[in-house]
PDB file of C-alpha atoms in Angstrom:
ATOM      1  CA  MET I   1      31.277 -69.349  -4.276  1.00  0.00           C
ATOM      2  CA  ILE I   2      29.243 -71.698  -6.252  1.00  0.00           C
ATOM      3  CA  PHE I   3      31.658 -72.057  -9.101  1.00  0.00           C
ATOM      4  CA  GLU I   4      34.555 -72.736  -6.592  1.00  0.00           C
ATOM      5  CA  VAL I   5      32.288 -75.513  -4.886  1.00  0.00           C
ATOM      6  CA  LEU I   6      31.862 -76.998  -8.345  1.00  0.00           C
ATOM      7  CA  CYS I   7      35.498 -76.929  -8.951  1.00  0.00           C
ATOM      8  CA  LEU I   8      36.502 -78.562  -5.637  1.00  0.00           C
ATOM      9  CA  PHE I   9      33.740 -81.371  -6.320  1.00  0.00           C
ATOM     10  CA  ILE I  10      35.340 -81.997  -9.850  1.00  0.00           C
ATOM     11  CA  CYS I  11      38.808 -82.099  -8.166  1.00  0.00           C
ATOM     12  CA  VAL I  12      37.713 -84.700  -5.578  1.00  0.00           C
ATOM     13  CA  THR I  13      36.142 -86.650  -8.465  1.00  0.00           C
ATOM     14  CA  ALA I  14      39.289 -86.685 -10.360  1.00  0.00           C
ATOM     15  CA  LEU I  15      41.534 -87.820  -7.387  1.00  0.00           C
ATOM     16  CA  THR I  16      39.161 -90.412  -6.015  1.00  0.00           C
ATOM     17  CA  GLY I  17      40.336 -93.868  -6.989  1.00  0.00           C
ATOM     18  CA  LEU I  18      43.381 -92.519  -9.025  1.00  0.00           C
ATOM     19  CA  LEU I  19      45.705 -92.114  -6.113  1.00  0.00           C
ATOM     20  CA  ASN I  20      44.373 -94.917  -3.995  1.00  0.00           C
ATOM     21  CA  ILE I  21      46.118 -98.078  -5.111  1.00  0.00           C
ATOM     22  CA  GLY I  22      44.068-100.424  -3.320  1.00  0.00           C
ATOM     23  CA  ARG I  23      43.746-104.159  -3.719  1.00  0.00           C
ATOM     24  CA  ARG I  24      44.225-104.482  -7.334  1.00  0.00           C
ATOM     25  CA  SER I  25      47.837-103.315  -7.141  1.00  0.00           C
ATOM     26  CA  SER I  26      48.811-105.384  -4.096  1.00  0.00           C
ATOM     27  CA  ARG I  27      50.318-107.553  -6.858  1.00  0.00           C
ATOM     28  CA  TYR I  28      52.719-105.047  -8.550  1.00  0.00           C
ATOM     29  CA  PHE I  29      52.594-106.896 -11.946  1.00  0.00           C
ATOM     30  CA  PRO I  30      49.403-108.997 -11.776  1.00  0.00           C
ATOM     31  CA  LYS I  31      49.314-111.911 -14.337  1.00  0.00           C
ATOM     32  CA  THR I  32      52.514-110.744 -16.109  1.00  0.00           C
ATOM     33  CA  SER I  33      55.690-112.782 -17.095  1.00  0.00           C
ATOM     34  CA  LEU I  34      59.140-112.001 -16.018  1.00  0.00           C
ATOM     35  CA  SER I  35      59.796-110.596 -19.466  1.00  0.00           C
ATOM     36  CA  ASP I  36      56.922-108.094 -19.291  1.00  0.00           C
ATOM     37  CA  ARG I  37      58.058-106.918 -15.779  1.00  0.00           C
ATOM     38  CA  ASN I  38      61.616-106.295 -17.074  1.00  0.00           C
ATOM     39  CA  ILE I  39      60.230-104.403 -20.289  1.00  0.00           C
ATOM     40  CA  TYR I  40      57.943-102.335 -17.981  1.00  0.00           C
ATOM     41  CA  ASN I  41      60.873-101.489 -15.532  1.00  0.00           C
ATOM     42  CA  SER I  42      63.209-100.707 -18.341  1.00  0.00           C
ATOM     43  CA  TYR I  43      60.482 -98.323 -19.670  1.00  0.00           C
ATOM     44  CA  TYR I  44      60.109 -96.728 -16.426  1.00  0.00           C
ATOM     45  CA  GLU I  45      63.839 -96.134 -15.840  1.00  0.00           C
ATOM     46  CA  ARG I  46      63.966 -94.444 -19.251  1.00  0.00           C
ATOM     47  CA  ILE I  47      61.408 -92.006 -18.487  1.00  0.00           C
ATOM     48  CA  LYS I  48      61.526 -91.426 -14.749  1.00  0.00           C
ATOM     49  CA  ASN I  49      63.788 -88.387 -14.711  1.00  0.00           C
ATOM     50  CA  SER I  50      62.002 -86.714 -17.574  1.00  0.00           C
ATOM     51  CA  VAL I  51      58.752 -87.159 -15.728  1.00  0.00           C
ATOM     52  CA  ILE I  52      60.073 -85.634 -12.467  1.00  0.00           C
ATOM     53  CA  GLU I  53      61.391 -82.607 -14.373  1.00  0.00           C
ATOM     54  CA  ALA I  54      58.188 -82.308 -16.278  1.00  0.00           C
ATOM     55  CA  THR I  55      55.907 -82.424 -13.325  1.00  0.00           C
ATOM     56  CA  GLY I  56      57.705 -81.356 -10.149  1.00  0.00           C
ATOM     57  CA  PHE I  57      56.863 -84.463  -8.356  1.00  0.00           C
ATOM     58  CA  SER I  58      59.519 -86.046  -6.152  1.00  0.00           C
ATOM     59  CA  PRO I  59      61.132 -89.287  -7.004  1.00  0.00           C
ATOM     60  CA  LYS I  60      59.075 -90.961  -4.196  1.00  0.00           C
ATOM     61  CA  ASP I  61      55.968 -89.541  -5.539  1.00  0.00           C
ATOM     62  CA  ILE I  62      56.607 -90.585  -9.150  1.00  0.00           C
ATOM     63  CA  ASP I  63      57.530 -94.329  -7.877  1.00  0.00           C
ATOM     64  CA  TYR I  64      54.077 -94.322  -6.128  1.00  0.00           C
ATOM     65  CA  LEU I  65      52.332 -93.044  -9.174  1.00  0.00           C
ATOM     66  CA  PHE I  66      54.230 -95.588 -11.404  1.00  0.00           C
ATOM     67  CA  ARG I  67      52.976 -98.465  -9.003  1.00  0.00           C
ATOM     68  CA  ARG I  68      49.307 -96.998  -9.457  1.00  0.00           C
ATOM     69  CA  PHE I  69      49.769 -96.579 -13.288  1.00  0.00           C
ATOM     70  CA  VAL I  70      51.050-100.303 -13.607  1.00  0.00           C
ATOM     71  CA  SER I  71      48.082-101.624 -11.476  1.00  0.00           C
ATOM     72  CA  LEU I  72      45.575 -99.792 -13.886  1.00  0.00           C
ATOM     73  CA  ASP I  73      47.301-101.041 -16.979  1.00  0.00           C
ATOM     74  CA  GLN I  74      45.309-104.235 -17.256  1.00  0.00           C
ATOM     75  CA  SER I  75      47.066-105.602 -20.613  1.00  0.00           C
ATOM     76  CA  ASN I  76      50.816-104.335 -20.002  1.00  0.00           C
ATOM     77  CA  LYS I  77      50.461-101.920 -22.784  1.00  0.00           C
ATOM     78  CA  ARG I  78      52.584 -99.130 -21.156  1.00  0.00           C
ATOM     79  CA  TYR I  79      49.495 -96.823 -21.492  1.00  0.00           C
ATOM     80  CA  LEU I  80      46.029 -96.513 -20.116  1.00  0.00           C
ATOM     81  CA  ASP I  81      42.606 -96.521 -22.436  1.00  0.00           C
ATOM     82  CA  THR I  82      39.041 -96.001 -21.626  1.00  0.00           C
ATOM     83  CA  MET I  83      38.623 -99.714 -20.407  1.00  0.00           C
ATOM     84  CA  ASP I  84      41.526 -99.280 -17.973  1.00  0.00           C
ATOM     85  CA  PHE I  85      39.918 -96.304 -16.276  1.00  0.00           C
ATOM     86  CA  HIS I  86      36.662 -97.981 -16.185  1.00  0.00           C
ATOM     87  CA  GLY I  87      38.179-100.570 -14.071  1.00  0.00           C
ATOM     88  CA  ILE I  88      38.398 -97.911 -11.112  1.00  0.00           C
ATOM     89  CA  SER I  89      35.230 -98.657  -9.257  1.00  0.00           C
ATOM     90  CA  GLY I  90      35.149 -95.238  -7.380  1.00  0.00           C
ATOM     91  CA  LEU I  91      35.541 -93.411 -10.811  1.00  0.00           C
ATOM     92  CA  CYS I  92      33.139 -95.419 -12.941  1.00  0.00           C
ATOM     93  CA  GLN I  93      30.525 -94.967 -10.299  1.00  0.00           C
ATOM     94  CA  ASN I  94      30.884 -91.326 -10.096  1.00  0.00           C
ATOM     95  CA  VAL I  95      28.584 -89.025 -11.883  1.00  0.00           C
ATOM     96  CA  LEU I  96      31.383 -87.008 -13.473  1.00  0.00           C
ATOM     97  CA  GLY I  97      33.414 -90.222 -14.242  1.00  0.00           C
ATOM     98  CA  GLU I  98      33.332 -90.054 -18.034  1.00  0.00           C
ATOM     99  CA  GLN I  99      34.307 -86.303 -17.904  1.00  0.00           C
ATOM    100  CA  VAL I 100      37.322 -87.144 -15.719  1.00  0.00           C
ATOM    101  CA  ILE I 101      38.441 -90.058 -17.980  1.00  0.00           C
ATOM    102  CA  GLU I 102      38.301 -87.771 -20.915  1.00  0.00           C
ATOM    103  CA  MET I 103      40.583 -85.416 -19.158  1.00  0.00           C
ATOM    104  CA  PHE I 104      43.258 -88.006 -18.956  1.00  0.00           C
ATOM    105  CA  LEU I 105      42.988 -89.330 -22.566  1.00  0.00           C
ATOM    106  CA  HIS I 106      45.102 -87.935 -25.454  1.00  0.00           C
ATOM    107  CA  THR I 107      42.741 -86.237 -27.999  1.00  0.00           C
ATOM    108  CA  GLU I 108      44.658 -87.860 -30.999  1.00  0.00           C
ATOM    109  CA  THR I 109      45.246 -91.527 -29.715  1.00  0.00           C
ATOM    110  CA  GLY I 110      42.757 -91.841 -26.854  1.00  0.00           C
ATOM    111  CA  HIS I 111      45.315 -93.164 -24.860  1.00  0.00           C
ATOM    112  CA  CYS I 112      47.212 -91.918 -21.582  1.00  0.00           C
ATOM    113  CA  ASP I 113      50.804 -92.768 -21.087  1.00  0.00           C
ATOM    114  CA  PHE I 114      52.662 -92.443 -17.945  1.00  0.00           C
ATOM    115  CA  MET I 115      53.913 -89.016 -18.578  1.00  0.00           C
ATOM    116  CA  HIS I 116      50.512 -87.654 -19.471  1.00  0.00           C
ATOM    117  CA  PHE I 117      49.038 -89.487 -16.389  1.00  0.00           C
ATOM    118  CA  CYS I 118      51.673 -87.510 -14.035  1.00  0.00           C
ATOM    119  CA  LYS I 119      51.092 -84.242 -15.809  1.00  0.00           C
ATOM    120  CA  VAL I 120      47.407 -84.243 -15.170  1.00  0.00           C
ATOM    121  CA  LEU I 121      47.793 -85.227 -11.680  1.00  0.00           C
ATOM    122  CA  ALA I 122      50.594 -82.555 -11.355  1.00  0.00           C
ATOM    123  CA  THR I 123      47.861 -79.917 -11.881  1.00  0.00           C
ATOM    124  CA  PHE I 124      46.781 -80.580  -8.279  1.00  0.00           C
ATOM    125  CA  ARG I 125      50.130 -80.799  -6.378  1.00  0.00           C
ATOM    126  CA  LYS I 126      51.339 -78.035  -4.045  1.00  0.00           C
ATOM    127  CA  SER I 127      53.576 -75.327  -5.562  1.00  0.00           C
ATOM    128  CA  ARG I 128      57.212 -74.694  -4.673  1.00  0.00           C
ATOM    129  CA  ASN I 129      57.421 -70.821  -4.998  1.00  0.00           C
ATOM    130  CA  GLU I 130      55.048 -68.090  -5.880  1.00  0.00           C
ATOM    131  CA  GLU I 131      55.685 -68.008  -9.727  1.00  0.00           C
ATOM    132  CA  GLU I 132      54.965 -71.675  -9.706  1.00  0.00           C
ATOM    133  CA  LYS I 133      51.709 -71.135  -7.757  1.00  0.00           C
ATOM    134  CA  LYS I 134      50.592 -68.715 -10.421  1.00  0.00           C
ATOM    135  CA  GLN I 135      51.116 -71.200 -13.066  1.00  0.00           C
ATOM    136  CA  LEU I 136      49.363 -73.973 -11.169  1.00  0.00           C
ATOM    137  CA  ILE I 137      46.312 -71.883 -10.412  1.00  0.00           C
ATOM    138  CA  GLN I 138      45.933 -71.147 -14.059  1.00  0.00           C
ATOM    139  CA  LYS I 139      46.348 -74.912 -14.928  1.00  0.00           C
ATOM    140  CA  LYS I 140      43.724 -75.700 -12.297  1.00  0.00           C
ATOM    141  CA  ILE I 141      41.390 -73.219 -13.873  1.00  0.00           C
ATOM    142  CA  GLU I 142      42.015 -74.446 -17.431  1.00  0.00           C
ATOM    143  CA  LEU I 143      41.383 -78.010 -16.387  1.00  0.00           C
ATOM    144  CA  ILE I 144      38.050 -77.070 -14.892  1.00  0.00           C
ATOM    145  CA  TYR I 145      37.065 -75.002 -17.687  1.00  0.00           C
ATOM    146  CA  GLU I 146      37.603 -77.942 -20.026  1.00  0.00           C
ATOM    147  CA  MET I 147      35.299 -79.966 -17.603  1.00  0.00           C
ATOM    148  CA  PHE I 148      32.431 -77.113 -17.902  1.00  0.00           C
ATOM    149  CA  ASP I 149      32.917 -76.970 -21.595  1.00  0.00           C
ATOM    150  CA  VAL I 150      30.921 -80.144 -22.222  1.00  0.00           C
ATOM    151  CA  ASN I 151      30.914 -79.971 -25.928  1.00  0.00           C
ATOM    152  CA  SER I 152      34.391 -78.891 -26.360  1.00  0.00           C
ATOM    153  CA  ASP I 153      33.717 -75.738 -28.442  1.00  0.00           C
ATOM    154  CA  GLY I 154      36.038 -73.525 -26.634  1.00  0.00           C
ATOM    155  CA  LYS I 155      33.381 -71.742 -24.604  1.00  0.00           C
ATOM    156  CA  ILE I 156      30.986 -72.383 -21.755  1.00  0.00           C
ATOM    157  CA  THR I 157      27.363 -71.657 -22.559  1.00  0.00           C
ATOM    158  CA  ARG I 158      24.267 -71.885 -20.222  1.00  0.00           C
ATOM    159  CA  GLU I 159      23.488 -75.318 -21.773  1.00  0.00           C
ATOM    160  CA  ASP I 160      27.024 -76.533 -20.758  1.00  0.00           C
ATOM    161  CA  ILE I 161      26.235 -75.399 -17.168  1.00  0.00           C
ATOM    162  CA  VAL I 162      22.902 -77.180 -17.072  1.00  0.00           C
ATOM    163  CA  ILE I 163      24.320 -80.469 -18.588  1.00  0.00           C
ATOM    164  CA  LEU I 164      27.180 -80.529 -16.110  1.00  0.00           C
ATOM    165  CA  LEU I 165      24.748 -80.101 -13.232  1.00  0.00           C
ATOM    166  CA  ARG I 166      22.502 -82.616 -14.488  1.00  0.00           C
ATOM    167  CA  HIS I 167      25.487 -84.863 -14.557  1.00  0.00           C
ATOM    168  CA  MET I 168      26.398 -84.020 -10.957  1.00  0.00           C
ATOM    169  CA  MET I 169      22.965 -84.114  -9.374  1.00  0.00           C
ATOM    170  CA  GLY I 170      21.355 -86.953 -11.518  1.00  0.00           C
ATOM    171  CA  GLU I 171      18.100 -87.464 -13.398  1.00  0.00           C
ATOM    172  CA  LYS I 172      16.002 -87.485 -10.373  1.00  0.00           C
ATOM    173  CA  VAL I 173      16.421 -83.778  -9.912  1.00  0.00           C
ATOM    174  CA  CYS I 174      14.031 -81.767 -11.908  1.00  0.00           C
ATOM    175  CA  ILE I 175      15.097 -79.424 -14.695  1.00  0.00           C
ATOM    176  CA  THR I 176      13.570 -76.520 -12.955  1.00  0.00           C
ATOM    177  CA  THR I 177      15.730 -77.039 -10.028  1.00  0.00           C
ATOM    178  CA  ILE I 178      18.922 -77.462 -12.142  1.00  0.00           C
ATOM    179  CA  ASN I 179      18.002 -74.290 -14.037  1.00  0.00           C
ATOM    180  CA  SER I 180      17.547 -72.370 -10.690  1.00  0.00           C
ATOM    181  CA  ILE I 181      21.071 -73.469  -9.642  1.00  0.00           C
ATOM    182  CA  ALA I 182      22.532 -72.344 -12.926  1.00  0.00           C
ATOM    183  CA  GLN I 183      20.831 -69.082 -12.692  1.00  0.00           C
ATOM    184  CA  ARG I 184      22.307 -68.542  -9.167  1.00  0.00           C
ATOM    185  CA  MET I 185      25.810 -69.318 -10.630  1.00  0.00           C
ATOM    186  CA  ILE I 186      25.352 -66.835 -13.553  1.00  0.00           C
ATOM    187  CA  TYR I 187      24.002 -64.186 -11.225  1.00  0.00           C
ATOM    188  CA  GLU I 188      26.746 -64.724  -8.849  1.00  0.00           C
ATOM    189  CA  GLY I 189      29.134 -64.174 -11.759  1.00  0.00           C
ATOM    190  CA  LYS I 190      27.347 -60.981 -12.507  1.00  0.00           C
ATOM    191  CA  THR I 191      27.725 -59.729  -9.018  1.00  0.00           C
ATOM    192  CA  ARG I 192      31.448 -60.403  -9.141  1.00  0.00           C
ATOM    193  CA  LYS I 193      32.305 -59.034 -12.616  1.00  0.00           C
ATOM    194  CA  GLY I 194      30.246 -58.493 -15.852  1.00  0.00           C
ATOM    195  CA  ASN I 195      26.531 -57.725 -16.565  1.00  0.00           C
ATOM    196  CA  HIS I 196      24.855 -60.871 -17.661  1.00  0.00           C
ATOM    197  CA  THR I 197      21.509 -62.041 -16.360  1.00  0.00           C
ATOM    198  CA  PHE I 198      20.431 -65.676 -16.781  1.00  0.00           C
ATOM    199  CA  ASP I 199      18.201 -64.846 -19.822  1.00  0.00           C
ATOM    200  CA  ASP I 200      20.727 -62.951 -21.999  1.00  0.00           C
ATOM    201  CA  PHE I 201      23.777 -64.976 -20.883  1.00  0.00           C
ATOM    202  CA  THR I 202      25.127 -66.679 -24.039  1.00  0.00           C
ATOM    203  CA  SER I 203      28.611 -67.910 -23.272  1.00  0.00           C
ATOM    204  CA  MET I 204      32.066 -67.167 -21.558  1.00  0.00           C
ATOM    205  CA  ASN I 205      35.536 -67.650 -22.574  1.00  0.00           C
ATOM    206  CA  ILE I 206      38.617 -68.849 -20.400  1.00  0.00           C
ATOM    207  CA  GLU I 207      39.498 -65.239 -19.371  1.00  0.00           C
ATOM    208  CA  GLN I 208      35.842 -64.287 -18.153  1.00  0.00           C
ATOM    209  CA  PHE I 209      35.710 -67.649 -16.532  1.00  0.00           C
ATOM    210  CA  THR I 210      38.787 -66.950 -14.765  1.00  0.00           C
ATOM    211  CA  SER I 211      37.690 -63.604 -13.550  1.00  0.00           C
ATOM    212  CA  LEU I 212      34.661 -65.281 -11.567  1.00  0.00           C
ATOM    213  CA  LEU I 213      36.932 -67.492  -9.610  1.00  0.00           C
ATOM    214  CA  ASP I 214      38.421 -66.861  -6.217  1.00  0.00           C
ATOM    215  CA  LYS I 215      42.006 -67.916  -7.184  1.00  0.00           C
ATOM    216  CA  GLU I 216      43.345 -68.536  -3.704  1.00  0.00           C
ATOM    217  CA  TYR I 217      40.248 -70.872  -3.019  1.00  0.00           C
ATOM    218  CA  VAL I 218      40.921 -72.764  -6.109  1.00  0.00           C
ATOM    219  CA  TYR I 219      44.490 -73.350  -5.161  1.00  0.00           C
ATOM    220  CA  THR I 220      44.107 -74.160  -1.684  1.00  0.00           C
ATOM    221  CA  HIS I 221      41.211 -76.617  -2.179  1.00  0.00           C
ATOM    222  CA  MET I 222      42.291 -78.097  -5.332  1.00  0.00           C
ATOM    223  CA  SER I 223      45.801 -79.215  -4.290  1.00  0.00           C
ATOM    224  CA  ILE I 224      46.980 -82.526  -3.053  1.00  0.00           C
ATOM    225  CA  LYS I 225      47.673 -82.450   0.582  1.00  0.00           C
TER     226      LYS I 225
END
């Protein structure tokens, strides 16, 4: 259950601030000219149906997310960058804030357009049928796997787990305590499936990681209500 609790924590971290429009968006287009507003609205009308089709969100959901996206885009670029995400107080103050920001940025450009913004958040929505539920569960697991894979080498190592725990628990928690929690996580994985101990554990791939998780728990607790 430790793995699932960590997954839930990461989910809450990812959604905190991102879906809360708050004060900064009380002005729909802060400090923008009428021309800028028209360009942004035109951009939205061009992509709206494509975003709905790609994500499964309703038109009402997409309208809400677009307002949120606009409120975060401080320079009216029609994409978000690292600085825009750092403007979310609840996120930048979170111990996993940087990992969450990386989750939203394209590897090639370092930017996040509206389509990608919605696709990432769509990972946390409820499914409409059983087949879609299976797909969303796998997407949630893949997203969390990327968070655990701290150095992005395609596998989760003992060092990755320790680093992630240190990010979550802060520098005040001693390394002995962190290693103890990491050991419990690996031992829990052993009791579910596999034969690793803390000392001989080296790494796990996405298939092994998936086998450790209670998929129903992941789906239920990592979905937008």
